[in-house]
Short mmCIF file of C-alpha atoms in Angstrom, two decimals:
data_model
loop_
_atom_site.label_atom_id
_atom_site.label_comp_id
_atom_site.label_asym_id
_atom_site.label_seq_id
_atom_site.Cartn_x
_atom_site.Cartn_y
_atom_site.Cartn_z
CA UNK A 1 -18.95 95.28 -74.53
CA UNK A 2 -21.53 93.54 -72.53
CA UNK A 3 -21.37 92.29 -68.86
CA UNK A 4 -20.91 88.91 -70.21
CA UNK A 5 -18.24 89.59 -72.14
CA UNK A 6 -16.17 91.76 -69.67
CA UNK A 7 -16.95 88.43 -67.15
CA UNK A 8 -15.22 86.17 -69.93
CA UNK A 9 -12.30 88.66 -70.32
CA UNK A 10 -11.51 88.86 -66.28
CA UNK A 11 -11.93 85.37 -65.42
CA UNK A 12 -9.47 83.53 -67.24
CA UNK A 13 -8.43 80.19 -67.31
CA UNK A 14 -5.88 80.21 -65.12
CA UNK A 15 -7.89 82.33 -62.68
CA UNK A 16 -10.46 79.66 -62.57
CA UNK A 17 -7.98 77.04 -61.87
CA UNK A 18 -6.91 78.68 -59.21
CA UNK A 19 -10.20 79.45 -57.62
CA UNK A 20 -10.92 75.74 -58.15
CA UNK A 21 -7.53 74.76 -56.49
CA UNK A 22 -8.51 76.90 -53.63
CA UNK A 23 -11.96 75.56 -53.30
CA UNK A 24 -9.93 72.09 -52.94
CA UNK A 25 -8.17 73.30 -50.66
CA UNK A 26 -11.20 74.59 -48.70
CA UNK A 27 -12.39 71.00 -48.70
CA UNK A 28 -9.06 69.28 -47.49
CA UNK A 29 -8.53 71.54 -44.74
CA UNK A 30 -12.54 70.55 -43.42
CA UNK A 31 -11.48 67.09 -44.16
CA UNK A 32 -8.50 66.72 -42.47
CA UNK A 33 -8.77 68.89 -39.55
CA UNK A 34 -12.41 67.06 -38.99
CA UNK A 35 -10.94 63.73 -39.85
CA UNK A 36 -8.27 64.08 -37.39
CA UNK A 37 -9.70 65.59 -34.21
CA UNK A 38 -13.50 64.82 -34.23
CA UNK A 39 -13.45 61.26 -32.63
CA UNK A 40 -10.02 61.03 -30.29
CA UNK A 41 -9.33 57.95 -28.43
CA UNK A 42 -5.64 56.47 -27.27
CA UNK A 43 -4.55 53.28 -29.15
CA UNK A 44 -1.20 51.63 -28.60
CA UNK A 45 -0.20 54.27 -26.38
CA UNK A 46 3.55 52.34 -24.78
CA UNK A 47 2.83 51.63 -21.46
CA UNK A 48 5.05 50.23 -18.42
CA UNK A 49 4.12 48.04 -16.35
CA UNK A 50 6.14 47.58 -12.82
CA UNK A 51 4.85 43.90 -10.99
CA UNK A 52 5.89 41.03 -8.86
CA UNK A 53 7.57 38.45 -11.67
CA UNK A 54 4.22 36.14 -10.96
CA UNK A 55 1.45 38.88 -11.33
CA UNK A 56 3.40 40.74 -14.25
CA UNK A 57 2.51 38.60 -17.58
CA UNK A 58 -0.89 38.70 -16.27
CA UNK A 59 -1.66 42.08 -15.79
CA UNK A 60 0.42 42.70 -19.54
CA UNK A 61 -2.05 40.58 -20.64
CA UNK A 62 -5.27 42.03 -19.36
CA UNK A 63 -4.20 45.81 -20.25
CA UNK A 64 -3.37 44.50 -23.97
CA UNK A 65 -6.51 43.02 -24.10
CA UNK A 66 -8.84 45.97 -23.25
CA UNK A 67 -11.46 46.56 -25.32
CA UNK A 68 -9.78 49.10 -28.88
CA UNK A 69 -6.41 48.64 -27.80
CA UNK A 70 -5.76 51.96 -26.47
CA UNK A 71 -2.44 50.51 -24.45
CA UNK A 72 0.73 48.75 -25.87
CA UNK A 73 1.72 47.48 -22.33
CA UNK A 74 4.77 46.12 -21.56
CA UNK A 75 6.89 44.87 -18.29
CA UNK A 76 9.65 47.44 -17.13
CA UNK A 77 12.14 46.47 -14.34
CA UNK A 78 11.60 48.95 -12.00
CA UNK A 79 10.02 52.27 -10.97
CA UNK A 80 13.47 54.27 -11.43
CA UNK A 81 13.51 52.39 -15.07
CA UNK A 82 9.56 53.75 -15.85
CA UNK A 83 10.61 57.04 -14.48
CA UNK A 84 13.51 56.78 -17.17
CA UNK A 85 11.72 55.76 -20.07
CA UNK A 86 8.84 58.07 -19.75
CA UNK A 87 11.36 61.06 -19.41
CA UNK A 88 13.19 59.69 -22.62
CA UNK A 89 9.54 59.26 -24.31
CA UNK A 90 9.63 55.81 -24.47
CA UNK A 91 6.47 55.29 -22.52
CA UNK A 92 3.33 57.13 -22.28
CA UNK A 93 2.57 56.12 -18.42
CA UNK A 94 3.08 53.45 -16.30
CA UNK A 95 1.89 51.06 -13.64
CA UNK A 96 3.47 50.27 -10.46
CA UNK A 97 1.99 47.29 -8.69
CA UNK A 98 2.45 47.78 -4.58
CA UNK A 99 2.76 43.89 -4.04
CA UNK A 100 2.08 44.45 -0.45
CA UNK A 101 -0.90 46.63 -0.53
CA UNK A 102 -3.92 47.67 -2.65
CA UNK A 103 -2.57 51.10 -3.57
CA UNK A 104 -1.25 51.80 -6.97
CA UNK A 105 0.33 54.40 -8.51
CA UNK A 106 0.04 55.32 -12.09
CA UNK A 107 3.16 57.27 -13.56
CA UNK A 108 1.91 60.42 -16.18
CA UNK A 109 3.76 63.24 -17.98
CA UNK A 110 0.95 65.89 -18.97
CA UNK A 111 3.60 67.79 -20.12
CA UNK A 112 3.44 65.95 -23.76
CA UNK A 113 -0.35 66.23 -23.30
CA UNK A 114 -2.69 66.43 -20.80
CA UNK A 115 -5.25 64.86 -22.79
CA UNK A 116 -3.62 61.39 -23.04
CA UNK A 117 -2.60 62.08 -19.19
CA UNK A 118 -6.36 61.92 -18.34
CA UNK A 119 -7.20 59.54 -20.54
CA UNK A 120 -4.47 57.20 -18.88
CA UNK A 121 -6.03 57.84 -15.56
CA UNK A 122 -9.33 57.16 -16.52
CA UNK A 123 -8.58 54.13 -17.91
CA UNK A 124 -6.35 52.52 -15.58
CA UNK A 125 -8.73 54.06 -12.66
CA UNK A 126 -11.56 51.17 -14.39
CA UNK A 127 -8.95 48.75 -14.31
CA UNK A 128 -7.80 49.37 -10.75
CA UNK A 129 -11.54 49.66 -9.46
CA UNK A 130 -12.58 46.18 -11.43
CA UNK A 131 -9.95 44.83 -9.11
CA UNK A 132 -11.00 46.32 -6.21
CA UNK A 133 -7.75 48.32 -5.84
CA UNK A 134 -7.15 52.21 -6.20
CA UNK A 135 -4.75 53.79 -8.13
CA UNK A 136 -2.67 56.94 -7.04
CA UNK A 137 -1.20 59.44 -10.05
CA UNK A 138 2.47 60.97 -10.05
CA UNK A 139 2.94 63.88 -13.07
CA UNK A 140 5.98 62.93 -13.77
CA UNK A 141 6.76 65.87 -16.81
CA UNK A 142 3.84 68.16 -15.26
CA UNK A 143 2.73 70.88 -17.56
CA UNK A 144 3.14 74.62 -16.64
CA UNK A 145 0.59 76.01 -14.83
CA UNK A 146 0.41 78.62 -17.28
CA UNK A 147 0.40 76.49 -20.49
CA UNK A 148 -3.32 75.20 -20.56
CA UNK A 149 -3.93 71.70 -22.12
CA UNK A 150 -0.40 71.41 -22.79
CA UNK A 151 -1.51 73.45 -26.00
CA UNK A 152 1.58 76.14 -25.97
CA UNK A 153 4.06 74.38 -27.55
CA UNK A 154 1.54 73.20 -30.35
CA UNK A 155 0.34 77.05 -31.05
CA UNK A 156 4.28 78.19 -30.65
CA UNK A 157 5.43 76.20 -33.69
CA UNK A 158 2.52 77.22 -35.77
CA UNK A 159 3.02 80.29 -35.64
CA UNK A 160 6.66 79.57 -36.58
CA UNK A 161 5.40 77.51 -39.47
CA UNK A 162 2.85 80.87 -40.32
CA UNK A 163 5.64 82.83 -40.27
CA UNK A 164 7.83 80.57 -42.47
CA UNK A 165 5.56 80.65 -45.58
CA UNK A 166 4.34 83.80 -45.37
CA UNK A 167 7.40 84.98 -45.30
CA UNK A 168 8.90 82.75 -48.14
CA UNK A 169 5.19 83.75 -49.94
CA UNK A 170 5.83 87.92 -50.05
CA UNK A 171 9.51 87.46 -50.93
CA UNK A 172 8.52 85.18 -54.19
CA UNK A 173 5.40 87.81 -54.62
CA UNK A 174 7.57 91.02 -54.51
CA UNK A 175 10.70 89.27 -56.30
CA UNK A 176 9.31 86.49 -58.56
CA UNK A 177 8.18 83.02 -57.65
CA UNK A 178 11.70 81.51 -58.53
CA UNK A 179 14.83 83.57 -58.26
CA UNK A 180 16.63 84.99 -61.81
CA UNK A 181 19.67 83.62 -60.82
CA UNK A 182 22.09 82.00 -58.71
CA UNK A 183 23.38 84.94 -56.52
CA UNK A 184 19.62 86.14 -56.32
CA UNK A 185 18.90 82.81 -54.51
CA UNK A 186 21.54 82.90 -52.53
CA UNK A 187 20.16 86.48 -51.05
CA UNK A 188 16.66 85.00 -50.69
CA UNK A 189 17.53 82.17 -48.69
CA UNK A 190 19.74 84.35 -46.63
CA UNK A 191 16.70 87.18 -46.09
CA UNK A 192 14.97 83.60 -45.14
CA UNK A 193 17.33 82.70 -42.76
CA UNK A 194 17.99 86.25 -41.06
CA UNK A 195 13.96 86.56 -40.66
CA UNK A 196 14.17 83.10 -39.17
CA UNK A 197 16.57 83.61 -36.78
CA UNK A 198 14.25 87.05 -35.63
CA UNK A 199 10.84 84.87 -35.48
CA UNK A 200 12.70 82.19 -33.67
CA UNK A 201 14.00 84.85 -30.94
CA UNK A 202 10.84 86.34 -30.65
CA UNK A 203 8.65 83.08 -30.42
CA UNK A 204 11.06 81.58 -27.71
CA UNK A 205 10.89 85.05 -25.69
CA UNK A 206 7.09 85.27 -26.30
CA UNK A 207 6.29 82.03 -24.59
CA UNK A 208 8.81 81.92 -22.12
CA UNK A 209 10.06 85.18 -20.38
CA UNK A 210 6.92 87.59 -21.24
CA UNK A 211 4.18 85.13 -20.73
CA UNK A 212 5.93 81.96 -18.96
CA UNK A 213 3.64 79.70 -20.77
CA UNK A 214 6.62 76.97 -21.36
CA UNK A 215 9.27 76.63 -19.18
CA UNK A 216 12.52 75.39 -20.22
CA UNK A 217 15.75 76.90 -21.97
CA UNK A 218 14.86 79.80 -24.26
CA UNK A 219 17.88 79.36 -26.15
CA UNK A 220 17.00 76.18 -27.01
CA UNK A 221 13.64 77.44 -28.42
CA UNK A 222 15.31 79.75 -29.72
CA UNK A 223 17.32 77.63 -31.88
CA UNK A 224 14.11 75.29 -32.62
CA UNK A 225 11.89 78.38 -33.63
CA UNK A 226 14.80 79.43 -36.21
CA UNK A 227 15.14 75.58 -37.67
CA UNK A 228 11.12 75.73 -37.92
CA UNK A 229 11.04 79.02 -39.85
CA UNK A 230 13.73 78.31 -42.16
CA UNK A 231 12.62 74.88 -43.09
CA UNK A 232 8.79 75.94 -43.63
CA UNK A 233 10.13 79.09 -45.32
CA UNK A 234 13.03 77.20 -47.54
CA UNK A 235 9.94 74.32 -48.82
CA UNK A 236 8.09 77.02 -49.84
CA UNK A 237 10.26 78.75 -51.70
CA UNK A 238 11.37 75.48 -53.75
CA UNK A 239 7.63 74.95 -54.59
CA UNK A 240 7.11 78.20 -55.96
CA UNK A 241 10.56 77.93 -57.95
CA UNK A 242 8.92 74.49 -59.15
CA UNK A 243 4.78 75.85 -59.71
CA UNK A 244 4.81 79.57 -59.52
CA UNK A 245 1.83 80.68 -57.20
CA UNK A 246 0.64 77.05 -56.62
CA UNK A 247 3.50 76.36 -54.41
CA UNK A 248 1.81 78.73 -52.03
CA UNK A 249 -1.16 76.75 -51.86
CA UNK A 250 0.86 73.34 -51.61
CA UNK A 251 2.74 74.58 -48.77
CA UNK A 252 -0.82 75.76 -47.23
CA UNK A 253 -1.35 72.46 -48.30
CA UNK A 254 1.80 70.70 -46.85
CA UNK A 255 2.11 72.55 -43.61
CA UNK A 256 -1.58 74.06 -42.60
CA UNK A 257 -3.79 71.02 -43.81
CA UNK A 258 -1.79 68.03 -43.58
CA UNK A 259 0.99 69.33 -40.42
CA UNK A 260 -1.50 70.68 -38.39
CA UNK A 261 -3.96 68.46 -37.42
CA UNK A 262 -1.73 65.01 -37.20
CA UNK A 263 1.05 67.17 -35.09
CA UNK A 264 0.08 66.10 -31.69
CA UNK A 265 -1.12 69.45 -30.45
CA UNK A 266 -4.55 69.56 -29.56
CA UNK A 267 -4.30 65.63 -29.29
CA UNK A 268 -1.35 63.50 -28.96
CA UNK A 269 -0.31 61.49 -32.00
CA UNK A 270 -1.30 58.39 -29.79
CA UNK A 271 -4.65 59.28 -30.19
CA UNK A 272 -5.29 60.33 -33.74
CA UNK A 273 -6.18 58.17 -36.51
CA UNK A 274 -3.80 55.89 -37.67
CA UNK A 275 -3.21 58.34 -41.33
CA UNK A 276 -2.62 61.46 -39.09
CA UNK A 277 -0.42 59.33 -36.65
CA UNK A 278 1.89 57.90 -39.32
CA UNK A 279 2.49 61.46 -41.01
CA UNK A 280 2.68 63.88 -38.17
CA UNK A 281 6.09 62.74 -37.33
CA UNK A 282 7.55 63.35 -40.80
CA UNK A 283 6.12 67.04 -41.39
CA UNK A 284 7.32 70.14 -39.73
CA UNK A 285 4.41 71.05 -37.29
CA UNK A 286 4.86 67.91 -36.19
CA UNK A 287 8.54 67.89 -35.54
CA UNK A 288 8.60 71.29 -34.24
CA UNK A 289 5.95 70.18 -31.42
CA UNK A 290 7.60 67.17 -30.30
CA UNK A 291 11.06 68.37 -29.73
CA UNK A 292 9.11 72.30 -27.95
CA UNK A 293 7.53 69.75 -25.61
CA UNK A 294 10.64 67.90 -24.69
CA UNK A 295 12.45 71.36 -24.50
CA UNK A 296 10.37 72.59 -22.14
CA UNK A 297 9.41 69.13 -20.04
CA UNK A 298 11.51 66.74 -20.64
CA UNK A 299 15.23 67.72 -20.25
CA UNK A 300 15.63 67.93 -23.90
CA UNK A 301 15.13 64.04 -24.25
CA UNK A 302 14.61 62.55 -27.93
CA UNK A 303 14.99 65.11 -30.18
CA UNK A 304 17.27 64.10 -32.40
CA UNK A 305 15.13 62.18 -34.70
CA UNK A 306 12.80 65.32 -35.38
CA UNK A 307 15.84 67.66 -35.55
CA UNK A 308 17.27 65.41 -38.75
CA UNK A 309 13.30 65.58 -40.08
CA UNK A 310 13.40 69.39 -40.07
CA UNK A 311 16.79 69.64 -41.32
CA UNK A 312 15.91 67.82 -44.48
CA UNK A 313 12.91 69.93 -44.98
CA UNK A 314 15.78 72.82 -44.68
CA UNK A 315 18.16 71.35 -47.13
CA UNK A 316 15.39 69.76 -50.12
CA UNK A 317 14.26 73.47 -49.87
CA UNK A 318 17.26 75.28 -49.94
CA UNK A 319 18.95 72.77 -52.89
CA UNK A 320 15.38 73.08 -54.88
CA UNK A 321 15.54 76.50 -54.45
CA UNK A 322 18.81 77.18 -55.85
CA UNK A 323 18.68 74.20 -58.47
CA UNK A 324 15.72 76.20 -59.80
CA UNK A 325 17.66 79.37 -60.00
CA UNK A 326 19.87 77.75 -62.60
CA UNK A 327 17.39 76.97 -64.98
CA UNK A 328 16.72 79.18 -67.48
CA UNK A 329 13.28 80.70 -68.32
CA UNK A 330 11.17 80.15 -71.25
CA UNK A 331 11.07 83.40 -73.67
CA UNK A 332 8.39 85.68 -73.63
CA UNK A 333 6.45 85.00 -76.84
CA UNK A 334 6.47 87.66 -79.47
CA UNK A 335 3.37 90.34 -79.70
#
């Protein structure tokens, strides 16, 4: 047999498809991470603004119309009602107007991102100084002195996420990509959930305890990290029940290229592009960053919204998962 033929006898077609799938996948992940992160710049970012009744509509007005729109400005009725809605995530900053002096202050929480913190102070800074006023900044939500950027909640939940498929990946590998039957399932979703209850632990101990990178209640991580794991691991379980080993590269897919970069981490979802912004929110890296953030800085403030969006991930997995179970395999053909 020649070298060319032993070449056509190892690379089959399937092979090739699935070399070609991961070249795709090479391409996406350039794509989106690129596509996301390369040009950041805050745009509608909700923003109070604390005046005198007279002056208030005005300055509204001149902050909505700065040049790209990077504020959604609003009035708010007071500085104890901006300190409010910034804590609850409704705003990303805010303005209070001294009506009797020339002395600002701007209202931040770097704890959901110290890049849009800055960015806020910049801004309003140019504002301030084109009115010949200054501007004074209160952190609000300060991040940890210990948690750099604001980046340790993003890098905690991907790790969860890493965990999650990889996990779910080796358990279809060593087992079959979709379980023989109901009971056998039922015992992979439970090894899921037992291993996600373990990476969960360890994540939320890991960040908070050994390295105090995030403050805030580890049992609450704790209970976050476990949710994350289980729902990565659950979706990727139901996509290997539905496409064998391509359900390992559409959760890569799902979670790596598409969660990733539009979660908020390195940049917060008001300053990504508006594709990234609209489906961070909806996909576990995503989710899992938000609610870490508010966990650790925020008093545990809107997370229910991201809780449901991770449950659902948990239960389409887990219901795919065993619905797949049920079906019954096509015979091996005869020799």
């Amino acid at each position: 047999m020649t070298f060319l033929d032993e070449m056509k006898s190892a690379v089959t077609p399937r092979a090739a498809l699935l070399v070609v799938g991961v070249l795709v996948l090479q391409w996406l992940f350039i794509a989106s991470y690129v596509g996301a992160l390369h040009s950041p710049a805050p745009k509608d970012v909700p923003f109070g603004v604390v005046a005198p009744e007279q002056a208030a509509p005005r300055l509204v007005g001149r902050l909505d119309a700065l040049p790209g729109g990077p504020l959604d400005p609003r009035t708010v009725a007071g500085a104890a009602e901006a300190h409010r809605q910034i804590m609850h995530r409704d705003l990303g900053g805010a303005l209070i107007v001294d009506a009797h002096g020339r002395e600002d202050t701007l209202l931040v929480a770097s704890g959901g991102g110290t890049v849009l913190s800055s960015a806020l102070t910049a801004l309003i800074d140019r504002v301030e100084k084109g009115q010949q006023r200054t501007v004074r900044v209160v952190d609000v939500a300060p991040a940890s002195a210990q948690d750099f950027d604001g980046l340790s909640a993003f890098y905690l939940v991907v790790g969860w996420c890493v965990g999650g498929y990889l996990c779910a990946s080796i358990l279809a590998i060593s087992a079959g990509s979709r379980a023989a039957n109901g009971p056998r399932a039922v015992i992979r979703l439970a090894s899921m959930a037992l291993y996600s209850i373990a990476g969960g632990l360890g994540g939320a101990v890991i960040v908070g305890p050994l390295l105090g990178a995030l403050p805030g209640s580890v049992l609450g991580l704790w209970g976050l990290g476990a949710l994350v794991v289980f729902s990565v691991g659950a979706i990727t379980l139901a996509l290997q029940a539905l496409t064998g080993v391509v359900g390992i590269g559409l959760a890569v897919l799902l979670v790596v290229i598409g969660g990733n970069p539009s979660a908020g981490g390195a940049f917060p979802l008001q300053m990504l592009p508006p594709f990234w912004r609209a489906i961070g929110p909806w996909l576990p890296p995503g989710a899992g960053t938000w609610v870490a953030r508010s966990i650790a800085y925020f008093d545990g403030n809107a997370v229910t919204g991201p809780l449901l969006v991770l449950s659902g991930w948990a239960v389409v997995g887990t219901v795919i998962t065993l619905a797949m179970s049920t079906v019954r395999r096509r015979p091996a053909p005869a020799a």
